Amino acid sequence: EDQVTQSPEALRLQEGESSSLNCSYTVSGLRGLFWYRQDPGKGPEFLFTLYSAGEEKEKERLKATLTKKESFLHITAPKPEDSATYLCAVQATGNNRKLIWGLGTSLAVNP
Amino acid sequence: EAQVTQNPRYLITVTGKKLTVTCSQNMNHEYMSWYRQDPGLGLRQIYYSMNVEVTDKGDVPEGYKVSRKEKRNFPLILESPSPNQTSLYFCASSRRDSNQPQHFGDGTRLSIL
């Protein structure tokens, strides 16, 4: 069964303390892996798409990487404004656009 | 500004009273979708539409209806709402290509008493 698991569920960091969020997935074939950020009271905001193992993408303090079994979202020197829930979703091949969503990691960055 | 707009943002209503949540996008996207988000269950797809007049069920379609008469609009209809449909609802849209990211509205919080 296709599945996406995110860890940890919640993470609290001090400002400037770098860390990584994990998204493990099990699918028959990967068409794409998506990272989103969700702020309270808002819809998910798209961050990155990764398509194949070894691929990396960066945006400001965020860097997403992909292997055949998992993706990491690395946060370098986070700031309080990086506090949000980070969601991972996977699209499998032959699945006609359906996304399989993880439950997210709630990140809090203290000043 | 490119956006997906949902209305209303908040609604408290009673069991059995028909309601419609509207969704409109200004990006000329072919694909549109409705999700509900519940604690511990994450985002679950209700219905989706690949284009005008083409709709299909997602994972949790029971108790919901949709229509896609125009490319920009994709309303969600609850004909006879029940308390188990109390949730946070999101509309999303994307380009036709299958691996394009979806863009989300800001959500509609529904409470069914």
Short mmCIF file of N, CA, C and O in Angstrom, two decimals, chain B:
data_model
loop_
_atom_site.label_atom_id
_atom_site.label_comp_id
_atom_site.label_asym_id
_atom_site.label_seq_id
_atom_site.Cartn_x
_atom_site.Cartn_y
_atom_site.Cartn_z
N GLU B 1 -2.94 39.04 -9.18
CA GLU B 1 -2.25 38.04 -8.34
C GLU B 1 -2.91 36.68 -8.56
O GLU B 1 -4.14 36.54 -8.51
N ALA B 2 -2.07 35.66 -8.80
CA ALA B 2 -2.57 34.31 -8.99
C ALA B 2 -3.11 33.77 -7.67
O ALA B 2 -2.40 33.80 -6.66
N GLN B 3 -4.34 33.29 -7.70
CA GLN B 3 -4.88 32.79 -6.44
C GLN B 3 -6.07 31.87 -6.64
O GLN B 3 -6.71 31.86 -7.68
N VAL B 4 -6.32 31.11 -5.57
CA VAL B 4 -7.52 30.29 -5.45
C VAL B 4 -8.35 30.89 -4.32
O VAL B 4 -7.84 31.05 -3.21
N THR B 5 -9.59 31.22 -4.63
CA THR B 5 -10.44 31.93 -3.67
C THR B 5 -11.61 31.05 -3.25
O THR B 5 -12.35 30.55 -4.10
N GLN B 6 -11.75 30.88 -1.94
CA GLN B 6 -12.85 30.09 -1.40
C GLN B 6 -13.78 30.98 -0.60
O GLN B 6 -13.32 31.89 0.11
N ASN B 7 -15.06 30.68 -0.67
CA ASN B 7 -16.04 31.38 0.15
C ASN B 7 -17.16 30.43 0.56
O ASN B 7 -17.58 29.59 -0.24
N PRO B 8 -17.66 30.54 1.81
CA PRO B 8 -17.15 31.44 2.85
C PRO B 8 -15.87 30.91 3.48
O PRO B 8 -15.49 29.77 3.21
N ARG B 9 -15.22 31.70 4.31
CA ARG B 9 -14.06 31.23 5.05
C ARG B 9 -14.48 30.47 6.30
O ARG B 9 -13.80 29.55 6.74
N TYR B 10 -15.58 30.87 6.87
CA TYR B 10 -16.10 30.21 8.07
C TYR B 10 -17.62 30.07 7.94
O TYR B 10 -18.28 30.96 7.41
N LEU B 11 -18.14 28.94 8.41
CA LEU B 11 -19.59 28.75 8.39
C LEU B 11 -20.00 27.81 9.50
O LEU B 11 -19.42 26.73 9.64
N ILE B 12 -20.96 28.24 10.29
CA ILE B 12 -21.60 27.38 11.28
C ILE B 12 -23.04 27.20 10.84
O ILE B 12 -23.75 28.18 10.61
N THR B 13 -23.47 25.95 10.72
CA THR B 13 -24.81 25.68 10.25
C THR B 13 -25.36 24.45 10.98
O THR B 13 -24.70 23.90 11.86
N VAL B 14 -26.54 24.03 10.58
CA VAL B 14 -27.20 22.91 11.27
C VAL B 14 -27.35 21.73 10.33
O VAL B 14 -27.35 21.85 9.10
N THR B 15 -27.51 20.58 10.94
CA THR B 15 -27.69 19.34 10.19
C THR B 15 -28.84 19.46 9.21
O THR B 15 -29.92 19.96 9.54
N GLY B 16 -28.58 19.01 7.96
CA GLY B 16 -29.62 18.94 6.95
C GLY B 16 -29.83 20.18 6.12
O GLY B 16 -30.57 20.13 5.14
N LYS B 17 -29.21 21.28 6.46
CA LYS B 17 -29.40 22.51 5.70
C LYS B 17 -28.37 22.61 4.58
O LYS B 17 -27.18 22.83 4.84
N LYS B 18 -28.83 22.49 3.35
CA LYS B 18 -27.95 22.46 2.19
C LYS B 18 -27.03 23.67 2.16
O LYS B 18 -27.44 24.80 2.45
N LEU B 19 -25.76 23.43 1.80
CA LEU B 19 -24.83 24.53 1.69
C LEU B 19 -23.88 24.30 0.51
O LEU B 19 -23.65 23.17 0.08
N THR B 20 -23.35 25.40 0.02
CA THR B 20 -22.38 25.37 -1.08
C THR B 20 -21.16 26.17 -0.69
O THR B 20 -21.29 27.31 -0.21
N VAL B 21 -19.99 25.60 -0.90
CA VAL B 21 -18.73 26.32 -0.74
C VAL B 21 -18.18 26.59 -2.14
O VAL B 21 -18.01 25.66 -2.94
N THR B 22 -17.95 27.85 -2.43
CA THR B 22 -17.47 28.19 -3.77
C THR B 22 -15.96 28.18 -3.83
O THR B 22 -15.27 28.42 -2.83
N CYS B 23 -15.44 27.90 -5.01
CA CYS B 23 -14.00 27.93 -5.26
C CYS B 23 -13.78 28.50 -6.65
O CYS B 23 -14.40 28.03 -7.62
N SER B 24 -12.89 29.47 -6.74
CA SER B 24 -12.59 30.08 -8.02
C SER B 24 -11.10 30.28 -8.15
O SER B 24 -10.45 30.70 -7.19
N GLN B 25 -10.56 29.99 -9.34
CA GLN B 25 -9.12 30.20 -9.57
C GLN B 25 -8.93 31.07 -10.82
O GLN B 25 -9.71 30.98 -11.78
N ASN B 26 -7.88 31.91 -10.79
CA ASN B 26 -7.64 32.85 -11.88
C ASN B 26 -6.38 32.50 -12.67
O ASN B 26 -5.79 33.37 -13.32
N MET B 27 -5.96 31.24 -12.63
CA MET B 27 -4.72 30.82 -13.28
C MET B 27 -4.96 30.00 -14.53
O MET B 27 -4.02 29.45 -15.10
N ASN B 28 -6.22 29.87 -14.93
CA ASN B 28 -6.58 29.10 -16.13
C ASN B 28 -6.15 27.63 -15.99
O ASN B 28 -5.79 26.98 -16.99
N HIS B 29 -6.21 27.12 -14.78
CA HIS B 29 -5.82 25.74 -14.54
C HIS B 29 -6.91 24.77 -14.96
O HIS B 29 -8.10 25.01 -14.74
N GLU B 30 -6.49 23.64 -15.54
CA GLU B 30 -7.45 22.61 -15.93
C GLU B 30 -7.89 21.77 -14.74
O GLU B 30 -9.03 21.38 -14.63
N TYR B 31 -6.97 21.47 -13.86
CA TYR B 31 -7.22 20.53 -12.76
C TYR B 31 -7.65 21.29 -11.51
O TYR B 31 -7.00 22.27 -11.11
N MET B 32 -8.72 20.82 -10.88
CA MET B 32 -9.15 21.38 -9.60
C MET B 32 -9.56 20.24 -8.68
O MET B 32 -9.97 19.16 -9.14
N SER B 33 -9.46 20.50 -7.37
CA SER B 33 -9.67 19.43 -6.40
C SER B 33 -10.19 20.00 -5.10
O SER B 33 -9.89 21.14 -4.76
N TRP B 34 -10.93 19.19 -4.36
CA TRP B 34 -11.37 19.52 -3.02
C TRP B 34 -10.78 18.51 -2.03
O TRP B 34 -10.79 17.30 -2.28
N TYR B 35 -10.32 19.06 -0.89
CA TYR B 35 -9.79 18.25 0.20
C TYR B 35 -10.49 18.64 1.49
O TYR B 35 -10.94 19.75 1.66
N ARG B 36 -10.47 17.69 2.43
CA ARG B 36 -10.77 18.03 3.81
C ARG B 36 -9.57 17.67 4.66
O ARG B 36 -8.83 16.72 4.34
N GLN B 37 -9.36 18.47 5.70
CA GLN B 37 -8.21 18.27 6.58
C GLN B 37 -8.70 18.10 8.00
O GLN B 37 -9.35 19.00 8.55
N ASP B 38 -8.40 16.96 8.60
CA ASP B 38 -8.83 16.65 9.95
C ASP B 38 -7.63 16.23 10.78
O ASP B 38 -6.72 15.54 10.28
N PRO B 39 -7.60 16.60 12.06
CA PRO B 39 -6.46 16.22 12.93
C PRO B 39 -6.26 14.72 12.95
O PRO B 39 -7.20 13.94 13.10
N GLY B 40 -5.01 14.32 12.78
CA GLY B 40 -4.68 12.91 12.81
C GLY B 40 -4.95 12.16 11.51
O GLY B 40 -4.52 11.01 11.36
N LEU B 41 -5.67 12.80 10.59
CA LEU B 41 -6.00 12.14 9.32
C LEU B 41 -5.37 12.86 8.13
O LEU B 41 -5.30 12.31 7.03
N GLY B 42 -4.93 14.07 8.33
CA GLY B 42 -4.28 14.80 7.26
C GLY B 42 -5.23 15.25 6.18
O GLY B 42 -6.45 15.35 6.38
N LEU B 43 -4.68 15.50 5.02
CA LEU B 43 -5.48 15.94 3.86
C LEU B 43 -6.02 14.73 3.11
O LEU B 43 -5.27 13.83 2.75
N ARG B 44 -7.31 14.74 2.89
CA ARG B 44 -7.95 13.66 2.14
C ARG B 44 -8.75 14.28 1.00
O ARG B 44 -9.50 15.22 1.19
N GLN B 45 -8.63 13.67 -0.17
CA GLN B 45 -9.28 14.22 -1.35
C GLN B 45 -10.75 13.81 -1.40
O GLN B 45 -11.08 12.63 -1.23
N ILE B 46 -11.61 14.78 -1.71
CA ILE B 46 -13.04 14.51 -1.77
C ILE B 46 -13.47 14.23 -3.22
O ILE B 46 -14.03 13.19 -3.53
N TYR B 47 -13.23 15.20 -4.08
CA TYR B 47 -13.52 15.11 -5.51
C TYR B 47 -12.44 15.87 -6.26
O TYR B 47 -11.80 16.76 -5.71
N TYR B 48 -12.30 15.54 -7.53
CA TYR B 48 -11.42 16.30 -8.39
C TYR B 48 -12.02 16.43 -9.77
O TYR B 48 -12.96 15.71 -10.13
N SER B 49 -11.45 17.36 -10.54
CA SER B 49 -11.93 17.62 -11.90
C SER B 49 -10.73 17.83 -12.81
O SER B 49 -9.87 18.67 -12.53
N MET B 50 -10.69 17.08 -13.89
CA MET B 50 -9.58 17.21 -14.83
C MET B 50 -9.82 18.35 -15.83
O MET B 50 -8.87 18.86 -16.42
N ASN B 51 -11.09 18.72 -16.01
CA ASN B 51 -11.42 19.82 -16.92
C ASN B 51 -12.91 20.08 -16.83
O ASN B 51 -13.63 19.39 -16.08
N VAL B 52 -13.40 21.03 -17.60
CA VAL B 52 -14.83 21.37 -17.60
C VAL B 52 -15.65 20.13 -17.90
O VAL B 52 -15.32 19.36 -18.81
N GLU B 53 -16.69 19.94 -17.08
CA GLU B 53 -17.64 18.83 -17.22
C GLU B 53 -17.02 17.45 -16.95
O GLU B 53 -17.66 16.43 -17.23
N VAL B 54 -15.82 17.41 -16.38
CA VAL B 54 -15.17 16.13 -16.06
C VAL B 54 -14.84 16.13 -14.57
O VAL B 54 -13.96 16.87 -14.11
N THR B 55 -15.58 15.32 -13.80
CA THR B 55 -15.33 15.23 -12.36
C THR B 55 -15.23 13.76 -11.96
O THR B 55 -15.78 12.88 -12.64
N ASP B 56 -14.54 13.50 -10.85
CA ASP B 56 -14.40 12.12 -10.38
C ASP B 56 -14.22 12.10 -8.88
O ASP B 56 -13.81 13.10 -8.27
N LYS B 57 -14.54 10.96 -8.28
CA LYS B 57 -14.47 10.81 -6.83
C LYS B 57 -13.04 10.69 -6.36
O LYS B 57 -12.20 10.06 -7.00
N GLY B 58 -12.79 11.27 -5.20
CA GLY B 58 -11.53 11.06 -4.50
C GLY B 58 -11.67 9.95 -3.48
O GLY B 58 -12.43 8.99 -3.69
N ASP B 59 -11.03 10.11 -2.35
CA ASP B 59 -11.03 9.06 -1.33
C ASP B 59 -12.25 9.10 -0.41
O ASP B 59 -12.63 8.08 0.14
N VAL B 60 -12.82 10.28 -0.22
CA VAL B 60 -13.93 10.42 0.73
C VAL B 60 -15.09 11.22 0.13
O VAL B 60 -15.45 12.29 0.61
N PRO B 61 -15.73 10.72 -0.93
CA PRO B 61 -16.75 11.50 -1.63
C PRO B 61 -18.15 11.47 -1.01
O PRO B 61 -19.01 12.28 -1.37
N GLU B 62 -18.39 10.55 -0.07
CA GLU B 62 -19.76 10.35 0.43
C GLU B 62 -20.28 11.62 1.10
O GLU B 62 -19.63 12.19 1.97
N GLY B 63 -21.46 12.02 0.70
CA GLY B 63 -22.12 13.19 1.28
C GLY B 63 -21.79 14.50 0.59
O GLY B 63 -22.26 15.56 1.00
N TYR B 64 -21.01 14.44 -0.47
CA TYR B 64 -20.61 15.64 -1.19
C TYR B 64 -20.98 15.54 -2.67
O TYR B 64 -21.08 14.44 -3.22
N LYS B 65 -21.17 16.69 -3.30
CA LYS B 65 -21.34 16.78 -4.74
C LYS B 65 -20.49 17.93 -5.25
O LYS B 65 -20.19 18.87 -4.51
N VAL B 66 -20.12 17.84 -6.52
CA VAL B 66 -19.38 18.93 -7.16
C VAL B 66 -19.93 19.13 -8.57
O VAL B 66 -20.65 18.28 -9.10
N SER B 67 -19.57 20.25 -9.14
CA SER B 67 -19.86 20.49 -10.56
C SER B 67 -18.74 21.32 -11.15
O SER B 67 -18.04 22.04 -10.43
N ARG B 68 -18.55 21.20 -12.46
CA ARG B 68 -17.51 22.01 -13.12
C ARG B 68 -18.07 22.48 -14.46
O ARG B 68 -17.80 21.94 -15.52
N LYS B 69 -18.86 23.53 -14.37
CA LYS B 69 -19.50 24.08 -15.56
C LYS B 69 -18.61 25.10 -16.26
O LYS B 69 -18.76 25.36 -17.46
N GLU B 70 -17.72 25.72 -15.50
CA GLU B 70 -16.78 26.68 -16.05
C GLU B 70 -15.39 26.29 -15.59
O GLU B 70 -15.24 25.70 -14.52
N LYS B 71 -14.40 26.67 -16.36
CA LYS B 71 -13.04 26.28 -16.02
C LYS B 71 -12.58 26.87 -14.70
O LYS B 71 -11.86 26.22 -13.94
N ARG B 72 -12.98 28.07 -14.37
CA ARG B 72 -12.45 28.74 -13.19
C ARG B 72 -13.15 28.34 -11.89
O ARG B 72 -12.62 28.57 -10.81
N ASN B 73 -14.35 27.77 -11.96
CA ASN B 73 -15.14 27.52 -10.75
C ASN B 73 -15.36 26.04 -10.48
O ASN B 73 -15.61 25.26 -11.41
N PHE B 74 -15.31 25.69 -9.19
CA PHE B 74 -15.49 24.28 -8.81
C PHE B 74 -16.17 24.25 -7.44
O PHE B 74 -15.52 24.04 -6.41
N PRO B 75 -17.47 24.45 -7.39
CA PRO B 75 -18.17 24.49 -6.10
C PRO B 75 -18.33 23.12 -5.46
O PRO B 75 -18.48 22.11 -6.15
N LEU B 76 -18.30 23.11 -4.14
CA LEU B 76 -18.53 21.90 -3.34
C LEU B 76 -19.90 22.03 -2.68
O LEU B 76 -20.17 23.02 -2.00
N ILE B 77 -20.73 21.02 -2.87
CA ILE B 77 -22.10 21.07 -2.38
C ILE B 77 -22.31 19.98 -1.34
O ILE B 77 -21.98 18.81 -1.58
N LEU B 78 -22.87 20.41 -0.20
CA LEU B 78 -23.30 19.45 0.82
C LEU B 78 -24.82 19.50 0.85
O LEU B 78 -25.40 20.46 1.34
N GLU B 79 -25.45 18.49 0.28
CA GLU B 79 -26.91 18.50 0.13
C GLU B 79 -27.61 18.39 1.49
O GLU B 79 -28.59 19.08 1.74
N SER B 80 -27.11 17.54 2.35
CA SER B 80 -27.71 17.35 3.67
C SER B 80 -26.57 17.17 4.68
O SER B 80 -26.26 16.04 5.07
N PRO B 81 -25.95 18.27 5.10
CA PRO B 81 -24.77 18.17 5.95
C PRO B 81 -25.05 17.45 7.26
O PRO B 81 -26.14 17.57 7.84
N SER B 82 -24.03 16.75 7.73
CA SER B 82 -24.11 16.06 9.02
C SER B 82 -22.90 16.44 9.86
O SER B 82 -21.89 16.92 9.32
N PRO B 83 -22.98 16.25 11.17
CA PRO B 83 -21.86 16.67 12.05
C PRO B 83 -20.51 16.07 11.66
O PRO B 83 -19.48 16.70 11.90
N ASN B 84 -20.50 14.88 11.08
CA ASN B 84 -19.19 14.28 10.71
C ASN B 84 -18.55 14.96 9.51
O ASN B 84 -17.43 14.60 9.10
N GLN B 85 -19.23 15.95 8.94
CA GLN B 85 -18.63 16.75 7.87
C GLN B 85 -18.05 18.06 8.41
O GLN B 85 -17.58 18.90 7.62
N THR B 86 -18.08 18.21 9.72
CA THR B 86 -17.38 19.33 10.33
C THR B 86 -15.89 19.15 10.08
O THR B 86 -15.31 18.14 10.45
N SER B 87 -15.27 20.14 9.44
CA SER B 87 -13.88 19.98 9.03
C SER B 87 -13.36 21.28 8.43
O SER B 87 -14.09 22.26 8.30
N LEU B 88 -12.08 21.25 8.07
CA LEU B 88 -11.45 22.34 7.33
C LEU B 88 -11.31 21.89 5.88
O LEU B 88 -10.70 20.85 5.62
N TYR B 89 -11.87 22.67 4.97
CA TYR B 89 -11.91 22.29 3.56
C TYR B 89 -11.00 23.18 2.73
O TYR B 89 -10.97 24.40 2.91
N PHE B 90 -10.30 22.55 1.80
CA PHE B 90 -9.42 23.28 0.89
C PHE B 90 -9.74 22.94 -0.55
O PHE B 90 -9.92 21.78 -0.90
N CYS B 91 -9.72 23.98 -1.37
CA CYS B 91 -9.80 23.82 -2.81
C CYS B 91 -8.40 24.04 -3.38
O CYS B 91 -7.63 24.86 -2.85
N ALA B 92 -8.05 23.30 -4.43
CA ALA B 92 -6.74 23.44 -5.03
C ALA B 92 -6.86 23.36 -6.54
O ALA B 92 -7.82 22.78 -7.08
N SER B 93 -5.89 23.93 -7.23
CA SER B 93 -5.88 23.86 -8.69
C SER B 93 -4.45 23.70 -9.18
O SER B 93 -3.49 24.05 -8.48
N SER B 94 -4.33 23.17 -10.39
CA SER B 94 -3.01 23.06 -10.99
C SER B 94 -3.14 22.96 -12.51
O SER B 94 -4.23 22.75 -13.05
N ARG B 95 -2.02 23.07 -13.17
CA ARG B 95 -1.99 22.90 -14.63
C ARG B 95 -2.28 21.45 -14.99
O ARG B 95 -2.23 20.56 -14.15
N ARG B 96 -2.53 21.22 -16.25
CA ARG B 96 -2.93 19.92 -16.75
C ARG B 96 -1.88 18.83 -16.50
O ARG B 96 -2.20 17.70 -16.16
N ASP B 97 -0.58 19.18 -16.67
CA ASP B 97 0.48 18.18 -16.57
C ASP B 97 0.43 17.47 -15.23
O ASP B 97 0.27 18.10 -14.19
N SER B 98 0.62 16.16 -15.25
CA SER B 98 0.29 15.34 -14.08
C SER B 98 1.19 15.60 -12.88
O SER B 98 0.77 15.36 -11.76
N ASN B 99 2.41 16.08 -13.06
CA ASN B 99 3.28 16.26 -11.90
C ASN B 99 3.45 17.73 -11.54
O ASN B 99 4.45 18.11 -10.94
N GLN B 100 2.49 18.55 -11.86
CA GLN B 100 2.54 19.97 -11.50
C GLN B 100 2.03 20.16 -10.08
O GLN B 100 1.08 19.48 -9.66
N PRO B 101 2.61 21.08 -9.33
CA PRO B 101 2.15 21.30 -7.95
C PRO B 101 0.76 21.91 -7.93
O PRO B 101 0.37 22.65 -8.83
N GLN B 102 0.03 21.60 -6.88
CA GLN B 102 -1.29 22.17 -6.70
C GLN B 102 -1.19 23.44 -5.86
O GLN B 102 -0.39 23.53 -4.93
N HIS B 103 -2.02 24.42 -6.20
CA HIS B 103 -2.08 25.69 -5.48
C HIS B 103 -3.38 25.72 -4.70
O HIS B 103 -4.45 25.46 -5.26
N PHE B 104 -3.27 26.05 -3.43
CA PHE B 104 -4.40 25.92 -2.52
C PHE B 104 -5.03 27.26 -2.16
O PHE B 104 -4.33 28.29 -2.10
N GLY B 105 -6.34 27.21 -1.90
CA GLY B 105 -7.01 28.34 -1.29
C GLY B 105 -6.71 28.39 0.20
O GLY B 105 -6.02 27.51 0.73
N ASP B 106 -7.27 29.38 0.89
CA ASP B 106 -6.98 29.56 2.31
C ASP B 106 -7.92 28.78 3.22
O ASP B 106 -7.80 28.88 4.45
N GLY B 107 -8.82 28.04 2.64
CA GLY B 107 -9.62 27.13 3.45
C GLY B 107 -10.98 27.66 3.87
O GLY B 107 -11.19 28.88 3.94
N THR B 108 -11.87 26.73 4.14
CA THR B 108 -13.20 27.03 4.67
C THR B 108 -13.42 26.15 5.88
O THR B 108 -13.36 24.92 5.77
N ARG B 109 -13.65 26.79 7.02
CA ARG B 109 -13.89 26.00 8.24
C ARG B 109 -15.40 25.85 8.41
O ARG B 109 -16.10 26.83 8.64
N LEU B 110 -15.85 24.60 8.30
CA LEU B 110 -17.28 24.31 8.42
C LEU B 110 -17.57 23.62 9.75
O LEU B 110 -16.87 22.67 10.13
N SER B 111 -18.58 24.11 10.44
CA SER B 111 -19.07 23.46 11.66
C SER B 111 -20.54 23.12 11.44
O SER B 111 -21.35 24.01 11.19
N ILE B 112 -20.84 21.83 11.54
CA ILE B 112 -22.22 21.35 11.35
C ILE B 112 -22.75 20.91 12.72
O ILE B 112 -22.25 19.95 13.31
N LEU B 113 -23.75 21.61 13.21
CA LEU B 113 -24.27 21.32 14.56
C LEU B 113 -25.44 20.34 14.51
O LEU B 113 -26.17 20.28 13.51
#
